[in-house]
Short mmCIF file of C-alpha atoms and ligand atoms in Angstrom, two decimals:
data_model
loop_
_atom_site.label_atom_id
_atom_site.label_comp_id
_atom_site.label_asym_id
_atom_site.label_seq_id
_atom_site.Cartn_x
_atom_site.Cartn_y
_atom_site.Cartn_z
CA UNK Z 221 -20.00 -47.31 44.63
CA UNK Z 222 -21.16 -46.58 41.26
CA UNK Z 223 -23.38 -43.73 40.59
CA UNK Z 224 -24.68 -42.37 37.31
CA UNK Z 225 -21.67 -39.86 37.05
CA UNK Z 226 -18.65 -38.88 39.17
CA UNK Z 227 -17.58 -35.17 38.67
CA UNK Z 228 -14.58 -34.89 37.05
CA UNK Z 229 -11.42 -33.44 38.62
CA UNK Z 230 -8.60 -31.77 37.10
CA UNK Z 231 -4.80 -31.44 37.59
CA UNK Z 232 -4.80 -29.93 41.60
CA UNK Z 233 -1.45 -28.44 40.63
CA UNK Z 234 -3.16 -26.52 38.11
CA UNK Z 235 -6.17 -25.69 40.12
CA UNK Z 236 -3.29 -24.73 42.72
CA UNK Z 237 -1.87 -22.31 40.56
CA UNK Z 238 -4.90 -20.55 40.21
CA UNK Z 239 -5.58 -20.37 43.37
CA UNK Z 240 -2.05 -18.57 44.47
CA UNK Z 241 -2.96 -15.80 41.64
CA UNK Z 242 -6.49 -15.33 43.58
CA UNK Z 243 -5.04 -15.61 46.82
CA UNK Z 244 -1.75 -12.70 45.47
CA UNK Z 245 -4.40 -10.29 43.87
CA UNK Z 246 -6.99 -10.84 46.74
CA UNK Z 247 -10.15 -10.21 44.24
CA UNK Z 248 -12.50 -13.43 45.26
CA UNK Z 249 -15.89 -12.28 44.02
CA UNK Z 250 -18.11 -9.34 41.62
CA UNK Z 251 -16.53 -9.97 38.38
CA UNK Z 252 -13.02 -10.68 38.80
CA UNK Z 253 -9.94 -11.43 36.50
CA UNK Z 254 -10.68 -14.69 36.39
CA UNK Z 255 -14.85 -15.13 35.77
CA UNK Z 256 -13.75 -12.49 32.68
CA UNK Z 257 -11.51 -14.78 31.82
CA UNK Z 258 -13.31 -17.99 31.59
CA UNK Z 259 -16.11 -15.94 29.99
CA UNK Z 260 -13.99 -15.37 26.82
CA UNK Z 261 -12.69 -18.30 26.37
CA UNK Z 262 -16.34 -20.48 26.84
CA UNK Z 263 -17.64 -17.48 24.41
CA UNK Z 264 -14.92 -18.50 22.03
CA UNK Z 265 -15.00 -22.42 22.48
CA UNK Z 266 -18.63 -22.71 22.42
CA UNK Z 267 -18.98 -20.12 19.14
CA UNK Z 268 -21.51 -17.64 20.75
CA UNK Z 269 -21.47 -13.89 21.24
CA UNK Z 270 -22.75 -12.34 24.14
CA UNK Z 271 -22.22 -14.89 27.69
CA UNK Z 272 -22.85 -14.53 30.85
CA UNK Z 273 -21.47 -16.63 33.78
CA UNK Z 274 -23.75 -16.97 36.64
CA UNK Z 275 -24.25 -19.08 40.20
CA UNK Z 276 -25.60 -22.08 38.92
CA UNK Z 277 -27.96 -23.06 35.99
CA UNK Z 278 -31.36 -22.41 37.89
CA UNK Z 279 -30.61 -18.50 38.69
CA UNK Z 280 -29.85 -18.81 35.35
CA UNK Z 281 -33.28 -19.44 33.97
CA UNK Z 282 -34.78 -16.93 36.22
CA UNK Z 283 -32.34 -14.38 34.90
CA UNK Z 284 -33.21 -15.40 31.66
CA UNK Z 285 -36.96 -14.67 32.84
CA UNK Z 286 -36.58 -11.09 33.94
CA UNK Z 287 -34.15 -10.20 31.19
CA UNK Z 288 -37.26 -10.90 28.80
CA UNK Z 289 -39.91 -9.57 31.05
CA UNK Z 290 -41.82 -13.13 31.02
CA UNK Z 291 -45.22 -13.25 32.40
CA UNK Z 292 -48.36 -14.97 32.84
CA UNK Z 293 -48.12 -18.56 31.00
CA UNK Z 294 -44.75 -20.21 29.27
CA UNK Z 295 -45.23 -23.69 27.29
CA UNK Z 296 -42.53 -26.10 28.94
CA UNK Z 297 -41.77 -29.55 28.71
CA UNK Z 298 -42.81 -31.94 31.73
CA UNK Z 299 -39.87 -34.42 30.77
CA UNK Z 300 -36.80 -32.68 32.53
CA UNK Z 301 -35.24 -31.53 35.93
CA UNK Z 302 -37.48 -30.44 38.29
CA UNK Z 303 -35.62 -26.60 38.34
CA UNK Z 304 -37.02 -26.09 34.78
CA UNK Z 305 -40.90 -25.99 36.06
CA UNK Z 306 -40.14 -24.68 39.99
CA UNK Z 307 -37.92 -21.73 38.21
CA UNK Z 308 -41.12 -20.79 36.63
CA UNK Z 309 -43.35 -20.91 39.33
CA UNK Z 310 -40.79 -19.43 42.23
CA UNK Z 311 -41.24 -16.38 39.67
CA UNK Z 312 -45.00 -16.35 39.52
CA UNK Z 313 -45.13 -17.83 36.00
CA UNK Z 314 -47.90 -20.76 34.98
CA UNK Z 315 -45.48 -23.62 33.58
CA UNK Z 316 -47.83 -25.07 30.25
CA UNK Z 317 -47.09 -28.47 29.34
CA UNK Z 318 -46.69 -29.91 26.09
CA UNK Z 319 -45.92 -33.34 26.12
CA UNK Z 320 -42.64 -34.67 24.56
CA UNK Z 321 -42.01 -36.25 21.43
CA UNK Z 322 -42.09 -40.40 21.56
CA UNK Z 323 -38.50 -41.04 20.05
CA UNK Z 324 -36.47 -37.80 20.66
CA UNK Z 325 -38.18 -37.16 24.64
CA UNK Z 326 -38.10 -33.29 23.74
CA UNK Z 327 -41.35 -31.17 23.97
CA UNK Z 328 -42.86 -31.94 20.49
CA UNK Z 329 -43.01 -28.76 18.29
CA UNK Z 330 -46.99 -30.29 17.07
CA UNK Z 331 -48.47 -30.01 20.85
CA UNK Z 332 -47.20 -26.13 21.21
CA UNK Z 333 -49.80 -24.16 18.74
CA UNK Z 334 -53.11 -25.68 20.37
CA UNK Z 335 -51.80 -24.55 23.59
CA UNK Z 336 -50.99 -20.67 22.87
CA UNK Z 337 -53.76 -18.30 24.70
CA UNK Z 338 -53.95 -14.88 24.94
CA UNK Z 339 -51.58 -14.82 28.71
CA UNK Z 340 -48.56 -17.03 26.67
CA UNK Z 341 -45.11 -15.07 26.85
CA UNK Z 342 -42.88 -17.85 25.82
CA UNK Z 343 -41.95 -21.25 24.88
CA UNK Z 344 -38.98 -23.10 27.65
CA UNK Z 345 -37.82 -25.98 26.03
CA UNK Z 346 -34.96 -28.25 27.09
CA UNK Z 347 -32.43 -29.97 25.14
CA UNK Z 348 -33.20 -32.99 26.96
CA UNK Z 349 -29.55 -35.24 27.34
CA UNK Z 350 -28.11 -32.91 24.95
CA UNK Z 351 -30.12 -33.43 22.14
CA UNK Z 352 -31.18 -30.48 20.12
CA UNK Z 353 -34.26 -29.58 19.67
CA UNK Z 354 -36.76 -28.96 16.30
CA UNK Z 355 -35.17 -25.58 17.19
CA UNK Z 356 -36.92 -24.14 13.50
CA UNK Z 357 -40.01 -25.19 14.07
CA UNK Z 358 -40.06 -23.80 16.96
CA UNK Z 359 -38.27 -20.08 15.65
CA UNK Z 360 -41.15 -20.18 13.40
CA UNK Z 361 -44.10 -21.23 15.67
CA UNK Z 362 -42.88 -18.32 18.58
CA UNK Z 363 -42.56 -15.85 15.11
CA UNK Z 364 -45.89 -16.36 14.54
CA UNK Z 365 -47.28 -16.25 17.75
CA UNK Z 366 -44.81 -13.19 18.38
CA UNK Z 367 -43.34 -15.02 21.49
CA UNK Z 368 -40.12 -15.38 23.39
CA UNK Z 369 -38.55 -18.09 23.17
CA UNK Z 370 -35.86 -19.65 26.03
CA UNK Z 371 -33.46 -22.86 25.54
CA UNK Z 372 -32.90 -24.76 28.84
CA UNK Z 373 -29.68 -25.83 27.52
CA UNK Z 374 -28.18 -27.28 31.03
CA UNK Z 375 -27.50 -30.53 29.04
CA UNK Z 376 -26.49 -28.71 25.08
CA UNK Z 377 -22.93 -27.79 26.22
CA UNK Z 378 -21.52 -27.25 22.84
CA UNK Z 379 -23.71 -29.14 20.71
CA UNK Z 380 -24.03 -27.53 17.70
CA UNK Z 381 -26.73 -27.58 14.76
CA UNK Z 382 -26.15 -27.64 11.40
CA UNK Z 383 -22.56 -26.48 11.83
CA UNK Z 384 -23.34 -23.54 14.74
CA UNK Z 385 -23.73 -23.58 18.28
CA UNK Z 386 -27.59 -24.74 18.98
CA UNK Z 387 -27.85 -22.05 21.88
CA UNK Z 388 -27.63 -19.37 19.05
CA UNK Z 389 -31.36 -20.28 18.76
CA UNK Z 390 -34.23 -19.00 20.71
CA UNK Z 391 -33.57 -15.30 22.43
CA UNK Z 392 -31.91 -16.72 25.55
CA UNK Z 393 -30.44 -20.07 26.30
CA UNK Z 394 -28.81 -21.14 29.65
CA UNK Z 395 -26.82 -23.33 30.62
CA UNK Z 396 -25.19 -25.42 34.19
CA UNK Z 397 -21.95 -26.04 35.08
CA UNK Z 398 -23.10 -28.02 38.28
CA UNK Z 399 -20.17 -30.63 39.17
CA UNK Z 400 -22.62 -33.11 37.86
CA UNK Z 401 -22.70 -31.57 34.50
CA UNK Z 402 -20.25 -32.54 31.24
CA UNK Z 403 -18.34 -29.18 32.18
CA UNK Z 404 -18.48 -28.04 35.10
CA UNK Z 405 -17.11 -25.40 37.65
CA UNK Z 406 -17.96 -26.93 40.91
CA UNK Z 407 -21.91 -24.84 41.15
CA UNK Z 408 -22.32 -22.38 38.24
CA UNK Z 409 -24.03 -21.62 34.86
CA UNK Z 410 -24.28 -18.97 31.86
CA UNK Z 411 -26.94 -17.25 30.13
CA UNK Z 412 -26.76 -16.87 26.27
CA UNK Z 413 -28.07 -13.64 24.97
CA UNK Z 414 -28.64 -13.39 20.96
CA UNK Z 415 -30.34 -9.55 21.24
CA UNK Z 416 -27.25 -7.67 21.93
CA UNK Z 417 -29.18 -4.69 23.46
CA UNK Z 418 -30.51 -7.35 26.08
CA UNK Z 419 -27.15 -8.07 27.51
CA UNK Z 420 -26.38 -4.88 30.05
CA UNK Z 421 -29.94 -5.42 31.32
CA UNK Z 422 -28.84 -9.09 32.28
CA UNK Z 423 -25.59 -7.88 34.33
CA UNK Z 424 -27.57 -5.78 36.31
CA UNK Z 425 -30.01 -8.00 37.06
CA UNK Z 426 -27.37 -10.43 38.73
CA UNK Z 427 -25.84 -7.85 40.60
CA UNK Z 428 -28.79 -6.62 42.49
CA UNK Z 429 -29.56 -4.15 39.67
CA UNK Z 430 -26.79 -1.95 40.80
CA UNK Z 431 -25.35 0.01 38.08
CA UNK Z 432 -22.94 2.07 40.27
CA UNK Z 433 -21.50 3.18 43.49
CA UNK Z 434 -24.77 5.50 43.32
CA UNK Z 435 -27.11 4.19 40.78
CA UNK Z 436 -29.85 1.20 41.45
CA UNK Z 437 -31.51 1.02 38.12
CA UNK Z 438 -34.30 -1.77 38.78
CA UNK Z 439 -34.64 -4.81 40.64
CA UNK Z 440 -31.72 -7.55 40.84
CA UNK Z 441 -30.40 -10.23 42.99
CA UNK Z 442 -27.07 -11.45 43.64
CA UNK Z 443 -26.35 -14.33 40.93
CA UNK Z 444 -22.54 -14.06 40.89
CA UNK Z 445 -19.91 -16.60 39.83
CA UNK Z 446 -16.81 -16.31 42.33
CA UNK Z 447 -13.20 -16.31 41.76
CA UNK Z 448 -12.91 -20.09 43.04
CA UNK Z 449 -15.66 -21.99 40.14
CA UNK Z 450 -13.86 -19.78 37.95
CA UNK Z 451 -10.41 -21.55 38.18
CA UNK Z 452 -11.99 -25.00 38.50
CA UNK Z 453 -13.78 -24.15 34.90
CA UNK Z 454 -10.86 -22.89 33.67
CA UNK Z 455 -9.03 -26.12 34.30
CA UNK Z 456 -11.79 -28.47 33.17
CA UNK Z 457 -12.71 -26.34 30.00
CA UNK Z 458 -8.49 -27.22 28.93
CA UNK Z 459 -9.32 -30.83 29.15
CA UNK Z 460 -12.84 -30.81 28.17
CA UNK Z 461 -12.14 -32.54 24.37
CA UNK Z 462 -10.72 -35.47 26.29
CA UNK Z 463 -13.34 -35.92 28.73
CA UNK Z 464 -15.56 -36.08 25.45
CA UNK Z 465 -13.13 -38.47 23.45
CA UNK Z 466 -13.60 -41.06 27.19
CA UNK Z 467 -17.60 -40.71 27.07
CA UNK Z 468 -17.87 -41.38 23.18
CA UNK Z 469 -16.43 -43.82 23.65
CA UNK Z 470 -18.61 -45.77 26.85
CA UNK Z 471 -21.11 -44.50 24.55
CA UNK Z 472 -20.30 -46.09 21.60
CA UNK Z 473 -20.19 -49.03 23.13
CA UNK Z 474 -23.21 -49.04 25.65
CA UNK Z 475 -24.86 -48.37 21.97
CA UNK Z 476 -23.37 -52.01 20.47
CA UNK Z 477 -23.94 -53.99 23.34
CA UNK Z 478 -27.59 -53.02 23.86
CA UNK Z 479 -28.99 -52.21 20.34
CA UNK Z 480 -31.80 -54.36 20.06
CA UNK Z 481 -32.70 -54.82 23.50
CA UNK Z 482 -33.35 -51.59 24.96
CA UNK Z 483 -35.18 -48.59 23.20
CA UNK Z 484 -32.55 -45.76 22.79
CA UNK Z 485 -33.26 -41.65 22.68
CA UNK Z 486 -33.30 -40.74 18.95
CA UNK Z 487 -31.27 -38.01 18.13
CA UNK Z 488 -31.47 -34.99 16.19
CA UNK Z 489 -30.14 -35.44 12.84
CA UNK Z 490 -28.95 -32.35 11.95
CA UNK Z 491 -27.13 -31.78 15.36
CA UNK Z 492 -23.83 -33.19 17.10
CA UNK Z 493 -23.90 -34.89 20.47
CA UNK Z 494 -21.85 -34.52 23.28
CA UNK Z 495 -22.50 -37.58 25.13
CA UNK Z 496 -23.34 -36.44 28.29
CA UNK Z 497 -26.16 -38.41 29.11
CA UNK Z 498 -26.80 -42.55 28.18
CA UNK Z 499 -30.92 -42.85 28.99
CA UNK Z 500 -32.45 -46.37 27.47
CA UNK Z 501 -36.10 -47.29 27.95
CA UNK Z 502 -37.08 -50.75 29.12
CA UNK Z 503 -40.14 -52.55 27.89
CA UNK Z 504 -41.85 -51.98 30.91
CA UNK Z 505 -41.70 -50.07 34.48
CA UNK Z 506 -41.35 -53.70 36.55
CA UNK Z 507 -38.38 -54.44 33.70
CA UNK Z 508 -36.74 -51.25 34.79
CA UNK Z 509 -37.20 -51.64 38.21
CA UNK Z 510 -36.00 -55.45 37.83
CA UNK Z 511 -32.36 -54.23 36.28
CA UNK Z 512 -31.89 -51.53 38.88
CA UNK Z 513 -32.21 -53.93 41.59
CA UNK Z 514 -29.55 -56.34 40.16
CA UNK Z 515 -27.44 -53.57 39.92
CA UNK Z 516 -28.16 -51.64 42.78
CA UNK Z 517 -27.09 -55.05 44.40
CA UNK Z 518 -23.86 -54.58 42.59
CA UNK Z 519 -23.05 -51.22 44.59
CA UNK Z 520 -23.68 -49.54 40.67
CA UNK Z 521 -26.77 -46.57 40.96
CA UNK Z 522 -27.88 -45.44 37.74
CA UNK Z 523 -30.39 -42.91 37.93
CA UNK Z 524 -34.25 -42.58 36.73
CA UNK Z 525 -33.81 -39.34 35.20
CA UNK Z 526 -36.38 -37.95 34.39
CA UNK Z 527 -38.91 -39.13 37.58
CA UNK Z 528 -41.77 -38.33 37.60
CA UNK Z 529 -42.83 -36.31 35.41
CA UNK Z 530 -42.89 -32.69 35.83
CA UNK Z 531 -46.62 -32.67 35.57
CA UNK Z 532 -47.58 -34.81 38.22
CA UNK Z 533 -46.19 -31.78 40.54
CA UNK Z 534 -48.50 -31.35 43.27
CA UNK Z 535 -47.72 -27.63 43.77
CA UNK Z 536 -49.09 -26.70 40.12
CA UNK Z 537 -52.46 -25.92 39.81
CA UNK Z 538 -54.30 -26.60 37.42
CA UNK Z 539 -53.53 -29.94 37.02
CA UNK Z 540 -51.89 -30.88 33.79
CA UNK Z 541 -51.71 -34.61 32.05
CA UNK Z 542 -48.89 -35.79 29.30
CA UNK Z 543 -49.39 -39.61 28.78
CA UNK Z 544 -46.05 -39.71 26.66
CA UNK Z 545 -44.13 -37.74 29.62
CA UNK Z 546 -45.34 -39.95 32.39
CA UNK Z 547 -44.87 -43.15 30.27
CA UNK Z 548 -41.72 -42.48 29.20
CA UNK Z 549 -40.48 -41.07 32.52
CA UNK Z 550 -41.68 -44.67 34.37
CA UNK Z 551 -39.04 -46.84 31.82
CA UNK Z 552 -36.01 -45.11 31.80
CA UNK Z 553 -32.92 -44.91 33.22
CA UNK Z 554 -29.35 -43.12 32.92
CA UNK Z 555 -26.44 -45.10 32.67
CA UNK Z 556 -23.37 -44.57 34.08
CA UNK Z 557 -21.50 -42.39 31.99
CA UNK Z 558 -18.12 -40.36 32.87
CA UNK Z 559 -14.51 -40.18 31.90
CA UNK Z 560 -13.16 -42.38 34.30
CA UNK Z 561 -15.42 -45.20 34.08
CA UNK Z 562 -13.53 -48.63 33.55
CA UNK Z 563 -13.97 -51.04 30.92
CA UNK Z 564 -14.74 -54.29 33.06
CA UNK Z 565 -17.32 -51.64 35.61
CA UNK Z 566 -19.50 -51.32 31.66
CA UNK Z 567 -18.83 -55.02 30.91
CA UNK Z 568 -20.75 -55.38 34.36
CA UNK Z 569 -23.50 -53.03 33.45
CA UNK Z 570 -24.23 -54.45 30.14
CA UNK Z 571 -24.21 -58.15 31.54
CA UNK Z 572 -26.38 -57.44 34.61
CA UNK Z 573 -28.75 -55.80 32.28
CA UNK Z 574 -28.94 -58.44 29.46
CA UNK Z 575 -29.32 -61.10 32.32
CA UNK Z 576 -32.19 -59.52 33.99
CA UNK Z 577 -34.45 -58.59 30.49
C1 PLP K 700 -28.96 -29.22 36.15
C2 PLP K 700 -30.15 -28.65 35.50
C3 PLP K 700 -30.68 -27.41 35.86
C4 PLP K 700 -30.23 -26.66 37.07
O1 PLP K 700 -28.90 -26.32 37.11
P1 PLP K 700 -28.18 -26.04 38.51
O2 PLP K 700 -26.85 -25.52 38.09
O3 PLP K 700 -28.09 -27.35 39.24
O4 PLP K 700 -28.98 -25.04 39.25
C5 PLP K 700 -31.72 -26.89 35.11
N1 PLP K 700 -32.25 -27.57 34.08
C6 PLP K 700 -31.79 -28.78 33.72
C7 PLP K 700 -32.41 -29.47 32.55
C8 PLP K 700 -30.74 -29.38 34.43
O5 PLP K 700 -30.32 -30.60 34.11
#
């Protein structure tokens, strides 16, 4: 069976080793040798100062939240994974949509002013697949406004724009290391925090706001990364410029064989990729459902990320409508797309789908 992406596992002798050191100095959990570790060298690799590593990438967002004291409404996207709107709304906050740009399937920077009321607190958009956002237009829009501004950046690991790491931009980004996700560390994430004074706050905040044997400063919760997703991101972050060498590649050539027949995301120009995601847009929702059949057949399960769109959510109220969102979420589809995918399993792909347009 073929599904959209198969998590990548590294060397087990080398996970192995890491697991004798945790098993010799018996510290599993709350910060240990090895989460301090992996948060250098991801601080280093991915050219940002202050990171955090946390549970997984939706904690992360909510950290992000309380870090910034967000209330009342934030402007969102409705094209992305579901935890980017419930992470509002599990934290009392009215998710905003403005609908996504045609070609690049981000929240478009021209449907964010009309929106702002007197209750907005922030802007949340997503790097949707990896590509960057109009991350100026939107610094200047929130500088205007005076508003906060937080990058879901679950999909941006280490994308960079114009020469620096995109999640330099906006006052937090976040990012997830679910086992699903380009890196990974089995179920985890990181916050990205560009105010330097903002960065204590956040470690309390996953730690149950516990600043020491006798002090509980404010209100927390327990968003830890353990000892265990430490090692396994240690091991994939050492092999992490080949897994993006083997998906450039499928890319690249997903990109050849289908120019022409498929509409493609259009990427920021002024940004790098990282080729996590492959999404192409058929004509039509009956074309797209036509192609996954023939595959499905095939035992191969690409996915319809993103569907449906976010604002189509029954548990928001008040009801929300973004006719690009919903229109693009109905034609399009994620290819398969992961290190170890063979050559003649793409050949299959690509034929199945030129047959069956
Ligand atoms: C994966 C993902 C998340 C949630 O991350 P988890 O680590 O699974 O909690 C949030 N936002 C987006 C856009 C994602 O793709």
């Amino acid at each position: 069976m073929i599904n959209v992406t198969k998590s990548y596992l590294p060397n087990k002798d080398k996970y192995k080793a890491y697991i004798d050191e945790i098993y010799e100095n018996g510290w599993l959990t709350n910060n240990g040798p090895l989460v301090q570790r992996l948060e250098k060298r991801l601080a280093e690799y991915l050219g940002v100062k202050n990171l955090i590593l946390v549970s997984n990438g939706t904690v992360a967002l909510e950290i992000a939240y309380r870090t910034l004291d967000i209330r009342g409404f934030v402007i969102t996207t409705p094209f992305s994974f579901v935890a980017t709107t419930s992470s509002l709304v599990t934290n009392n906050i009215l998710p905003i949509f403005g609908d996504i740009n045609e070609k690049s399937f981000n929240l478009d920077p021209k449907n964010i002013e009309n929106l702002i009321t007197p209750n907005t607190s922030a802007i949340l958009p997503v790097h949707v697949f990896g590509n960057a956002c109009e991350v100026e237009k939107i610094e200047q829009i929130a500088n205007k406004y005076n508003l906060k501004v937080i990058y879901d950046a679950a999909h941006a690991f280490d994308v960079k724009y114009k020469d620096k790491s995109v999640l330099n931009y906006g006052d937090i980004s976040t990012l997830s290391f679910h086992a699903t996700k380009l890196f990974h560390s089995i179920e985890g994430g990181a916050i990205i925090i560009n105010d330097d004074n903002l960065v204590q706050k956040a470690r309390y905040l996953i730690n149950f706001g516990i600043k020491n044997t006798e002090e509980i400063l404010h209100l927390g919760t327990n968003a830890k990364m353990n000892e265990f997703e430490a090692a396994m991101g240690l091991c994939v972050l050492d092999d992490i410029e080949e897994i993006k060498e083997r998906r450039k590649d499928i890319l690249e050539n997903y990109r050849k064989e289908l120019k022409d027949l498929v509409q493609f995301q259009e990427q920021n120009k002024n940004a790098t990729e990282n080729y996590s995601y492959f999404p192409v847009v058929f004509k039509s929702e009956e074309q797209l459902l036509k192609v996954q059949k023939a595959l499905n057949e095939k035992q191969i399960f690409p996915r319809r990320y993103f569907y449906p769109s976010l604002d189509t959510l029954e548990y928001i109220e008040p009801k929300q409508e973004c006719k690009i969102s919903r229109d693009i979420s109905k034609r399009i589809l994620c290819l398969p797309i992961y290190a170890e995918l063979e050559k003649y399993i793409q050949d299959t792909i690509i034929k199945n789908i030129k047959e069956n347009l």
